[in-house]
C-alpha cells in the first residue's frame, strides 16, 4: 500500500455537473413533445441540427484551446445550449439560421469568455438575439398551430431545414404579435377574430408552457436549482400584467394568465433564468434577479419593439448579476452586519 | 423537551457508524514501542524531563509544559526511554517533530498519583491546576488545553455549559461508545466542570442518530439537572459554533469566543478525561479511538495508549492493506491523511479510517464552477463559497476578507456537495495561509521601512549637524586668525591663506567622521 496524501473532505455526494445537465435535458422533453404535437417536426429538426452544430463548434473550440475533448464534451452543457436554441427558434428554420445562432452561442458567447462557467451571458440567449437582430423576418415567422393530420411530416421538416428553397410552409403571427400589433379591438374581440388564440393564451402555446412548467417543477423537486429566481420572475410578470390589465380594452397588455402561458414564459422561467452561470448566486440575489427579469419581460413585451422579451430581459439582467451579487451577500455567521454595510 | 434551533445549511453524508459499534470498547493492548510527540496540539511543545535509558512508570510526567498554552505529558505505561528523536507525527503536513520513544516493559506499573474523589473540597482554581498537571486537552478538535479554556476572565459569567456529544462526522463512534458504556463518568465529568465554572445550566447535545447513547446519558443524568438534548442529525452540528446556535439560538461573534455570549463548550470525551484525572488520579495517557473502514475485518472502538503506532492498531482490527488506499486520522469530512502507519496516536486522534478505493474514491479532476450555488446553500457559516473560490483563484485578498473567508470553519460541506468536484476547502486553506503570510510580510516590510526611514533621517541629521559644526569651526578659525594678527596677513599672501583654509577643512572633516562609528 502506498497511502494517498490528500486534503479533506474525503467523502463526496453523488452529484455531478453532467448529471445536472442531463436532468435539464430530460426536463425539456415534455415541452418538446407538446411543441411537436402542435407545430410539427420542425422543433425536433431544429434541436437535432443545433446539437450537431453545437458539438462540432464545442470540439473545434476545445481543440483550438488545447483542452481534452471528451472530458469537456462530457459535461453536456453544449447540448443544453443547443436544445434551448432549437426550442426557441421558429420551427422549420433554415439550416444556416440554426447554424449561425448555435455557432455564435458556443463560439462567441461561451468559448471566447473561457468556456463553461466563465461566460457572463447566457449563450443560448446571445445566439437567439444575434439572429433576432440580424434576421428579423426569419425569426418572427412562426408556424401555424394545426392538428397532427394537417402538419408537415418529418420529410417536409427536414426539407424545410436543409433545402429551404423547396419548402413552402404556412406561418402566422404569434398571439403575442397579434396583441402587440392590435390597437383597435378590445381583447375579447381580438380573441374571437383570430384562430391563434386558445382557451387562456395562444392555441398550442398554453399547452407548451404548461409542459415546460411541468419539466421545471420536476427540476425543482430534483433540486437542480432553487425556487427563488423562477418563482419571483413569474410572480413579477403576473403582477405587472395585473397592474396594467385594464379589463381588456384595445390598449390592454393582456391578462396575467395570458402572459404566464404565452411565448417563452415557462421555458424562460425554468430553463433560462435558472442558468446558474449567468445568474445571481446568493438566494436573496436570485429573488432580485428573478423579479427584475419578470418586470423587464412585461415592459419589453408591452411597450418595447419586440413581441417576446425573454432573451433581452435575461441578457440585461446578466449584466446586472455581479452588481446584484455585490449587494445581496448573506449575513455571515457571527456577524451583525451584512458585508456591504461595513 | 428543550427547543432546538436551526443552523444555516448542513448536509447529510452517509453515516457509516454501525460498522464500529458491533462490539464494546476494547483495550488495544501495550505495543512494544510508544512514540510520544512533544507537540500534540496547539500551543507550545512540552519539554522532556527524562533522560535516555531512564525507566519511567505509568502516569509519570515525562515532559513538562513550557508556557501558558502548553501541557505536560505522562508515560502511558511503564518502560524505558530509548530515544528522543524526530519521528513523523500526526499532522496534515506529515512532518517530523521531536518525540519521546518508550520501549514498554509490559508490566504496566503505576506511579502513585493524586486523586480527589471529594473534589468539592478543592477550589475551582486548584481543580484547574490539577487538570493542567494531568495534561487534559480538548479531545475533539484542536486539542486546546482544557485548563486554559477553563481559566476565563472572572468578570465573564458562563450562563450555559455545553457538552458536545454530537459526533456529527461520519464513521466516528468514539463518543457514542463512551456514552453507551461510560455514561456515569461523562456525567460526573460534566458535574466537575459545572463545579469549576458554575453555569446556570448544563446541556449535553447529542445527535438523534445515537438513541442508545442518549438513553444511557439520560439514565446517568437523572436528578442531576443536566439536560441531554437530542439534536437533529445534520453535519456539521458538532461544530462548536453550530451546536451553540442549535442549543441557544445565539451566534458566537466573529473573531470572538463562546464566552462572549455566556457559553462554554467542552467535548464529551474531555469530560471523561476530566473525570479520570480528578476522581481516579489518572492523567491523560489513553483515549478512545474508532478504528474503522472497509479495509478492516473488525472495525471497532479501542481504548488506546497515547503513542501507540497506527500499525499496531490496524493489525488489532484485522487490516487488509492490499485494499486500502489512504489512512485518515479523523473522519472523512475533516480528517487528514498520514504518510505511513508508523504515526502514533495523540490526544486528539478520535478516529483512524482505513477505507478502500471504492469506499472513499479519489476525486475525479475538477470541472469548471458553474456557480450553481449549492455550496452556498449548505455552508453553515452562510458564506458564498463560489465567490470565495473565484477570488481565491485570482488571489484577491481584499475581496476574500470582505467575503469573510476567515469565518470559514473548513467543514467541507461545500466540497462535498460540489457537482464539479472542486476541492473548495483546499482553496480556502491555501488562501488563508497566503493572506496570513502576506500580513506577516507586510508587517515585516513596514518594520523595515520604518527602520530605513529612521536611518535616512538619522543620516540627514548627522550631515546637518556636521555642517553646523564645520561652519562654527570655520567661523571660530576666522575669528581666531583675525584676533591673533597672524604671521602673514590673508590679504597680503593668498597662498598661505589657502593652505590655512585647507588645513582647517581637513581638521573639520576628520572629527565628525569618527562619530557615527562610535555611535
CSV table of C-alpha atoms in Angstrom, one decimal, chain A residues 63-331:
chain,number,residue,atom,x,y,z
A,63,UNK,CA,-9.2,21.6,-29.9
A,64,UNK,CA,-8.1,25.2,-30.5
A,65,UNK,CA,-7.8,25.8,-26.8
A,66,UNK,CA,-5.9,22.5,-26.4
A,67,UNK,CA,-8.4,21.1,-23.9
A,68,UNK,CA,-9.2,17.4,-23.5
A,69,UNK,CA,-12.2,16.8,-25.8
A,70,UNK,CA,-14.1,14.0,-24.1
A,71,UNK,CA,-13.7,15.5,-20.6
A,72,UNK,CA,-15.3,18.8,-21.5
A,73,UNK,CA,-17.9,17.4,-24.0
A,74,UNK,CA,-18.9,15.1,-21.2
A,75,UNK,CA,-20.5,17.9,-19.2
A,76,UNK,CA,-23.3,18.1,-21.8
A,77,UNK,CA,-23.5,21.9,-21.4
A,78,UNK,CA,-23.2,22.3,-25.2
A,79,UNK,CA,-26.2,20.0,-25.7
A,80,UNK,CA,-28.3,22.1,-23.2
A,81,UNK,CA,-27.4,25.3,-25.1
A,82,UNK,CA,-28.3,23.7,-28.5
A,83,UNK,CA,-31.6,22.3,-27.2
A,84,UNK,CA,-32.6,25.6,-25.8
A,85,UNK,CA,-31.8,27.4,-29.1
A,86,UNK,CA,-33.6,24.6,-31.1
A,87,UNK,CA,-36.7,25.2,-29.0
A,88,UNK,CA,-36.5,29.0,-29.2
A,89,UNK,CA,-36.1,29.2,-32.9
A,90,UNK,CA,-39.2,29.0,-35.1
A,91,UNK,CA,-39.9,25.5,-36.3
A,92,UNK,CA,-38.9,24.9,-39.9
A,93,UNK,CA,-36.0,27.3,-39.7
A,94,UNK,CA,-33.3,27.0,-42.3
A,95,UNK,CA,-30.1,25.2,-41.5
A,96,UNK,CA,-27.9,28.3,-41.8
A,97,UNK,CA,-30.1,30.2,-39.4
A,98,UNK,CA,-29.7,27.5,-36.8
A,99,UNK,CA,-26.0,27.1,-37.5
A,100,UNK,CA,-25.3,30.8,-37.1
A,101,UNK,CA,-27.3,31.0,-33.9
A,102,UNK,CA,-25.7,27.9,-32.3
A,103,UNK,CA,-22.3,28.7,-33.6
A,104,UNK,CA,-22.3,32.2,-32.1
A,105,UNK,CA,-23.7,30.8,-28.9
A,106,UNK,CA,-20.9,28.3,-28.5
A,107,UNK,CA,-18.0,30.2,-30.0
A,108,UNK,CA,-18.7,33.8,-29.1
A,109,UNK,CA,-20.8,33.7,-26.0
A,110,UNK,CA,-19.1,30.7,-24.4
A,111,UNK,CA,-15.6,29.9,-25.5
A,112,UNK,CA,-14.4,33.4,-26.2
A,113,UNK,CA,-15.1,34.0,-22.5
A,114,UNK,CA,-13.3,30.9,-21.4
A,115,UNK,CA,-15.9,28.1,-21.7
A,116,UNK,CA,-18.4,26.7,-19.3
A,117,UNK,CA,-18.6,28.6,-16.0
A,118,UNK,CA,-16.9,31.8,-17.3
A,119,UNK,CA,-19.5,33.2,-19.7
A,120,UNK,CA,-21.2,36.3,-18.3
A,121,UNK,CA,-24.1,36.0,-20.7
A,122,UNK,CA,-26.5,33.1,-21.4
A,123,UNK,CA,-25.1,31.5,-24.6
A,124,UNK,CA,-28.4,30.4,-25.9
A,125,UNK,CA,-29.9,33.8,-25.5
A,126,UNK,CA,-26.9,35.5,-27.1
A,127,UNK,CA,-27.3,33.2,-30.1
A,128,UNK,CA,-31.0,33.9,-30.2
A,129,UNK,CA,-30.6,37.7,-30.0
A,130,UNK,CA,-27.9,37.8,-32.7
A,131,UNK,CA,-30.4,36.0,-35.0
A,132,UNK,CA,-33.3,38.2,-34.0
A,133,UNK,CA,-31.5,41.3,-34.8
A,134,UNK,CA,-29.8,40.1,-37.9
A,135,UNK,CA,-32.7,38.1,-39.5
A,136,UNK,CA,-36.0,39.6,-38.1
A,137,UNK,CA,-38.1,38.2,-40.9
A,138,UNK,CA,-37.0,34.6,-40.5
A,139,UNK,CA,-37.1,34.9,-36.7
A,140,UNK,CA,-40.7,36.1,-36.5
A,141,UNK,CA,-42.3,33.6,-38.9
A,142,UNK,CA,-43.7,31.1,-36.5
A,143,UNK,CA,-45.6,28.0,-37.9
A,144,UNK,CA,-49.3,27.7,-37.7
A,145,UNK,CA,-50.6,25.5,-34.9
A,146,UNK,CA,-52.5,22.7,-36.6
A,147,UNK,CA,-53.8,19.3,-35.9
A,148,UNK,CA,-51.4,16.5,-36.5
A,149,UNK,CA,-53.0,15.4,-39.8
A,150,UNK,CA,-52.5,18.8,-41.4
A,151,UNK,CA,-48.9,19.3,-40.2
A,152,UNK,CA,-45.9,18.8,-42.4
A,153,UNK,CA,-44.3,15.4,-41.8
A,154,UNK,CA,-40.7,14.6,-40.9
A,155,UNK,CA,-39.5,14.6,-44.5
A,156,UNK,CA,-41.1,18.0,-45.0
A,157,UNK,CA,-39.5,19.3,-41.9
A,158,UNK,CA,-36.1,18.1,-43.0
A,159,UNK,CA,-36.7,19.7,-46.4
A,160,UNK,CA,-37.6,23.0,-44.7
A,161,UNK,CA,-34.3,22.9,-42.8
A,162,UNK,CA,-31.8,21.7,-45.3
A,163,UNK,CA,-33.5,22.7,-48.6
A,164,UNK,CA,-35.4,25.8,-47.6
A,165,UNK,CA,-35.8,27.0,-51.2
A,166,UNK,CA,-38.1,24.0,-51.9
A,167,UNK,CA,-40.2,24.3,-48.7
A,168,UNK,CA,-43.5,26.2,-48.7
A,169,UNK,CA,-44.9,26.3,-45.2
A,170,UNK,CA,-47.7,28.3,-43.6
A,171,UNK,CA,-46.6,30.8,-41.0
A,172,UNK,CA,-48.6,33.3,-39.0
A,173,UNK,CA,-48.2,35.9,-36.3
A,174,UNK,CA,-48.0,34.5,-32.8
A,175,UNK,CA,-50.6,35.6,-30.2
A,176,UNK,CA,-48.0,37.9,-28.6
A,177,UNK,CA,-47.5,39.5,-32.1
A,178,UNK,CA,-51.2,39.9,-32.5
A,179,UNK,CA,-51.7,41.5,-29.2
A,180,UNK,CA,-48.8,43.9,-29.8
A,181,UNK,CA,-50.0,45.0,-33.3
A,182,UNK,CA,-53.6,45.4,-32.1
A,183,UNK,CA,-54.7,48.9,-31.4
A,184,UNK,CA,-58.3,48.9,-32.3
A,185,UNK,CA,-60.0,45.8,-30.9
A,186,UNK,CA,-60.8,45.0,-27.3
A,187,UNK,CA,-59.0,41.9,-26.2
A,188,UNK,CA,-62.1,39.6,-26.2
A,189,UNK,CA,-63.0,40.6,-29.8
A,190,UNK,CA,-59.4,40.1,-30.9
A,191,UNK,CA,-59.7,36.6,-29.4
A,192,UNK,CA,-62.8,35.8,-31.5
A,193,UNK,CA,-61.3,37.3,-34.7
A,194,UNK,CA,-58.1,35.2,-34.6
A,195,UNK,CA,-57.8,31.5,-34.6
A,196,UNK,CA,-54.4,31.6,-33.0
A,197,UNK,CA,-55.9,32.2,-29.6
A,198,UNK,CA,-56.8,29.3,-27.3
A,199,UNK,CA,-58.5,28.9,-24.0
A,200,UNK,CA,-56.2,31.1,-21.8
A,201,UNK,CA,-53.5,32.2,-24.2
A,202,UNK,CA,-52.3,31.1,-27.6
A,203,UNK,CA,-53.6,28.0,-29.2
A,204,UNK,CA,-50.9,25.3,-28.5
A,205,UNK,CA,-48.8,27.9,-26.7
A,206,UNK,CA,-50.7,27.4,-23.4
A,207,UNK,CA,-50.0,23.7,-23.5
A,208,UNK,CA,-46.4,24.2,-24.5
A,209,UNK,CA,-46.0,26.5,-21.5
A,210,UNK,CA,-47.7,24.1,-19.1
A,211,UNK,CA,-45.4,21.3,-20.4
A,212,UNK,CA,-42.3,23.4,-19.6
A,213,UNK,CA,-43.8,24.3,-16.3
A,214,UNK,CA,-44.1,20.6,-15.5
A,215,UNK,CA,-40.5,19.9,-16.6
A,216,UNK,CA,-39.4,22.9,-14.4
A,217,UNK,CA,-41.2,21.7,-11.4
A,218,UNK,CA,-39.6,18.3,-11.7
A,219,UNK,CA,-36.1,20.0,-11.8
A,220,UNK,CA,-37.1,22.0,-8.7
A,221,UNK,CA,-38.1,18.7,-7.0
A,222,UNK,CA,-34.8,17.2,-8.1
A,223,UNK,CA,-33.1,20.3,-6.5
A,224,UNK,CA,-31.2,21.2,-9.7
A,225,UNK,CA,-32.0,24.8,-8.9
A,226,UNK,CA,-33.8,26.7,-6.2
A,227,UNK,CA,-37.3,28.2,-6.5
A,228,UNK,CA,-36.1,31.8,-5.9
A,229,UNK,CA,-35.5,33.1,-9.4
A,230,UNK,CA,-38.2,31.3,-11.4
A,231,UNK,CA,-41.0,31.9,-8.9
A,232,UNK,CA,-40.2,35.6,-8.4
A,233,UNK,CA,-39.9,36.0,-12.2
A,234,UNK,CA,-43.4,34.5,-12.7
A,235,UNK,CA,-44.9,36.5,-9.8
A,236,UNK,CA,-43.4,39.7,-11.1
A,237,UNK,CA,-44.7,39.1,-14.6
A,238,UNK,CA,-48.1,38.3,-13.3
A,239,UNK,CA,-48.1,41.3,-11.0
A,240,UNK,CA,-47.1,43.6,-13.9
A,241,UNK,CA,-49.8,42.1,-16.1
A,242,UNK,CA,-52.4,42.5,-13.4
A,243,UNK,CA,-51.4,46.1,-12.8
A,244,UNK,CA,-51.8,47.1,-16.4
A,245,UNK,CA,-54.6,44.8,-17.4
A,246,UNK,CA,-57.4,47.3,-17.7
A,247,UNK,CA,-60.1,44.7,-18.2
A,248,UNK,CA,-59.2,44.1,-21.8
A,249,UNK,CA,-59.5,47.4,-23.7
A,250,UNK,CA,-57.8,47.8,-27.1
A,251,UNK,CA,-54.8,49.3,-25.3
A,252,UNK,CA,-54.6,46.4,-22.8
A,253,UNK,CA,-51.4,44.5,-22.4
A,254,UNK,CA,-53.2,41.1,-22.0
A,255,UNK,CA,-54.3,39.2,-18.9
A,256,UNK,CA,-51.8,37.8,-16.3
A,257,UNK,CA,-52.7,34.3,-17.4
A,258,UNK,CA,-52.2,35.2,-21.0
A,259,UNK,CA,-48.6,36.4,-20.2
A,260,UNK,CA,-47.8,33.4,-18.0
A,261,UNK,CA,-48.8,30.9,-20.7
A,262,UNK,CA,-47.6,32.8,-23.7
A,263,UNK,CA,-44.4,32.7,-25.7
A,264,UNK,CA,-41.3,31.7,-23.8
A,265,UNK,CA,-42.5,32.4,-20.3
A,266,UNK,CA,-42.2,29.0,-18.7
A,267,UNK,CA,-39.3,27.9,-20.8
A,268,UNK,CA,-37.6,31.1,-19.7
A,269,UNK,CA,-38.6,30.8,-16.1
A,270,UNK,CA,-37.3,27.3,-15.6
A,271,UNK,CA,-34.6,26.8,-18.2
A,272,UNK,CA,-33.1,30.2,-19.0
A,273,UNK,CA,-33.4,32.3,-15.8
A,274,UNK,CA,-32.2,29.3,-13.8
A,275,UNK,CA,-28.9,29.1,-15.8
A,276,UNK,CA,-26.6,29.2,-12.8
A,277,UNK,CA,-23.5,30.5,-14.6
A,278,UNK,CA,-25.1,33.8,-15.7
A,279,UNK,CA,-27.5,34.5,-12.8
A,280,UNK,CA,-27.0,36.0,-9.4
A,281,UNK,CA,-25.7,33.5,-6.9
A,282,UNK,CA,-27.0,34.2,-3.4
A,283,UNK,CA,-30.6,33.3,-2.6
A,284,UNK,CA,-31.5,36.9,-1.9
A,285,UNK,CA,-29.8,37.9,-5.1
A,286,UNK,CA,-31.8,35.4,-7.1
A,287,UNK,CA,-35.0,37.0,-5.7
A,288,UNK,CA,-33.9,40.3,-7.1
A,289,UNK,CA,-32.7,38.8,-10.3
A,290,UNK,CA,-35.9,36.9,-11.0
A,291,UNK,CA,-38.1,39.8,-10.1
A,292,UNK,CA,-36.4,42.3,-12.4
A,293,UNK,CA,-36.5,39.8,-15.3
A,294,UNK,CA,-40.2,39.4,-14.8
A,295,UNK,CA,-40.7,43.2,-14.8
A,296,UNK,CA,-38.5,43.6,-17.9
A,297,UNK,CA,-40.3,40.9,-19.8
A,298,UNK,CA,-43.6,42.7,-19.4
A,299,UNK,CA,-42.1,46.1,-20.1
A,300,UNK,CA,-40.5,44.9,-23.4
A,301,UNK,CA,-43.5,42.8,-24.4
A,302,UNK,CA,-46.0,45.6,-24.0
A,303,UNK,CA,-44.0,48.8,-24.6
A,304,UNK,CA,-40.9,47.6,-26.4
A,305,UNK,CA,-40.3,46.8,-30.0
A,306,UNK,CA,-40.3,43.0,-29.7
A,307,UNK,CA,-43.3,40.9,-29.1
A,308,UNK,CA,-41.4,38.5,-26.8
A,309,UNK,CA,-38.8,39.6,-24.4
A,310,UNK,CA,-37.2,36.7,-22.7
A,311,UNK,CA,-33.8,36.9,-24.4
A,312,UNK,CA,-33.5,40.7,-23.9
A,313,UNK,CA,-34.7,40.6,-20.3
A,314,UNK,CA,-32.3,37.8,-19.4
A,315,UNK,CA,-29.3,39.4,-21.1
A,316,UNK,CA,-29.9,42.7,-19.5
A,317,UNK,CA,-30.1,41.1,-16.1
A,318,UNK,CA,-27.0,39.0,-16.9
A,319,UNK,CA,-25.2,42.4,-17.0
A,320,UNK,CA,-26.6,43.2,-13.6
A,321,UNK,CA,-26.0,39.9,-11.9
A,322,UNK,CA,-22.5,40.7,-10.5
A,323,UNK,CA,-23.9,44.0,-9.2
A,324,UNK,CA,-26.8,42.3,-7.5
A,325,UNK,CA,-24.4,39.8,-6.0
A,326,UNK,CA,-22.3,42.6,-4.6
A,327,UNK,CA,-25.3,44.0,-2.7
A,328,UNK,CA,-27.0,40.8,-1.6
A,329,UNK,CA,-24.3,38.9,0.3
A,330,UNK,CA,-25.8,36.9,3.1
A,331,UNK,CA,-25.0,37.8,6.7
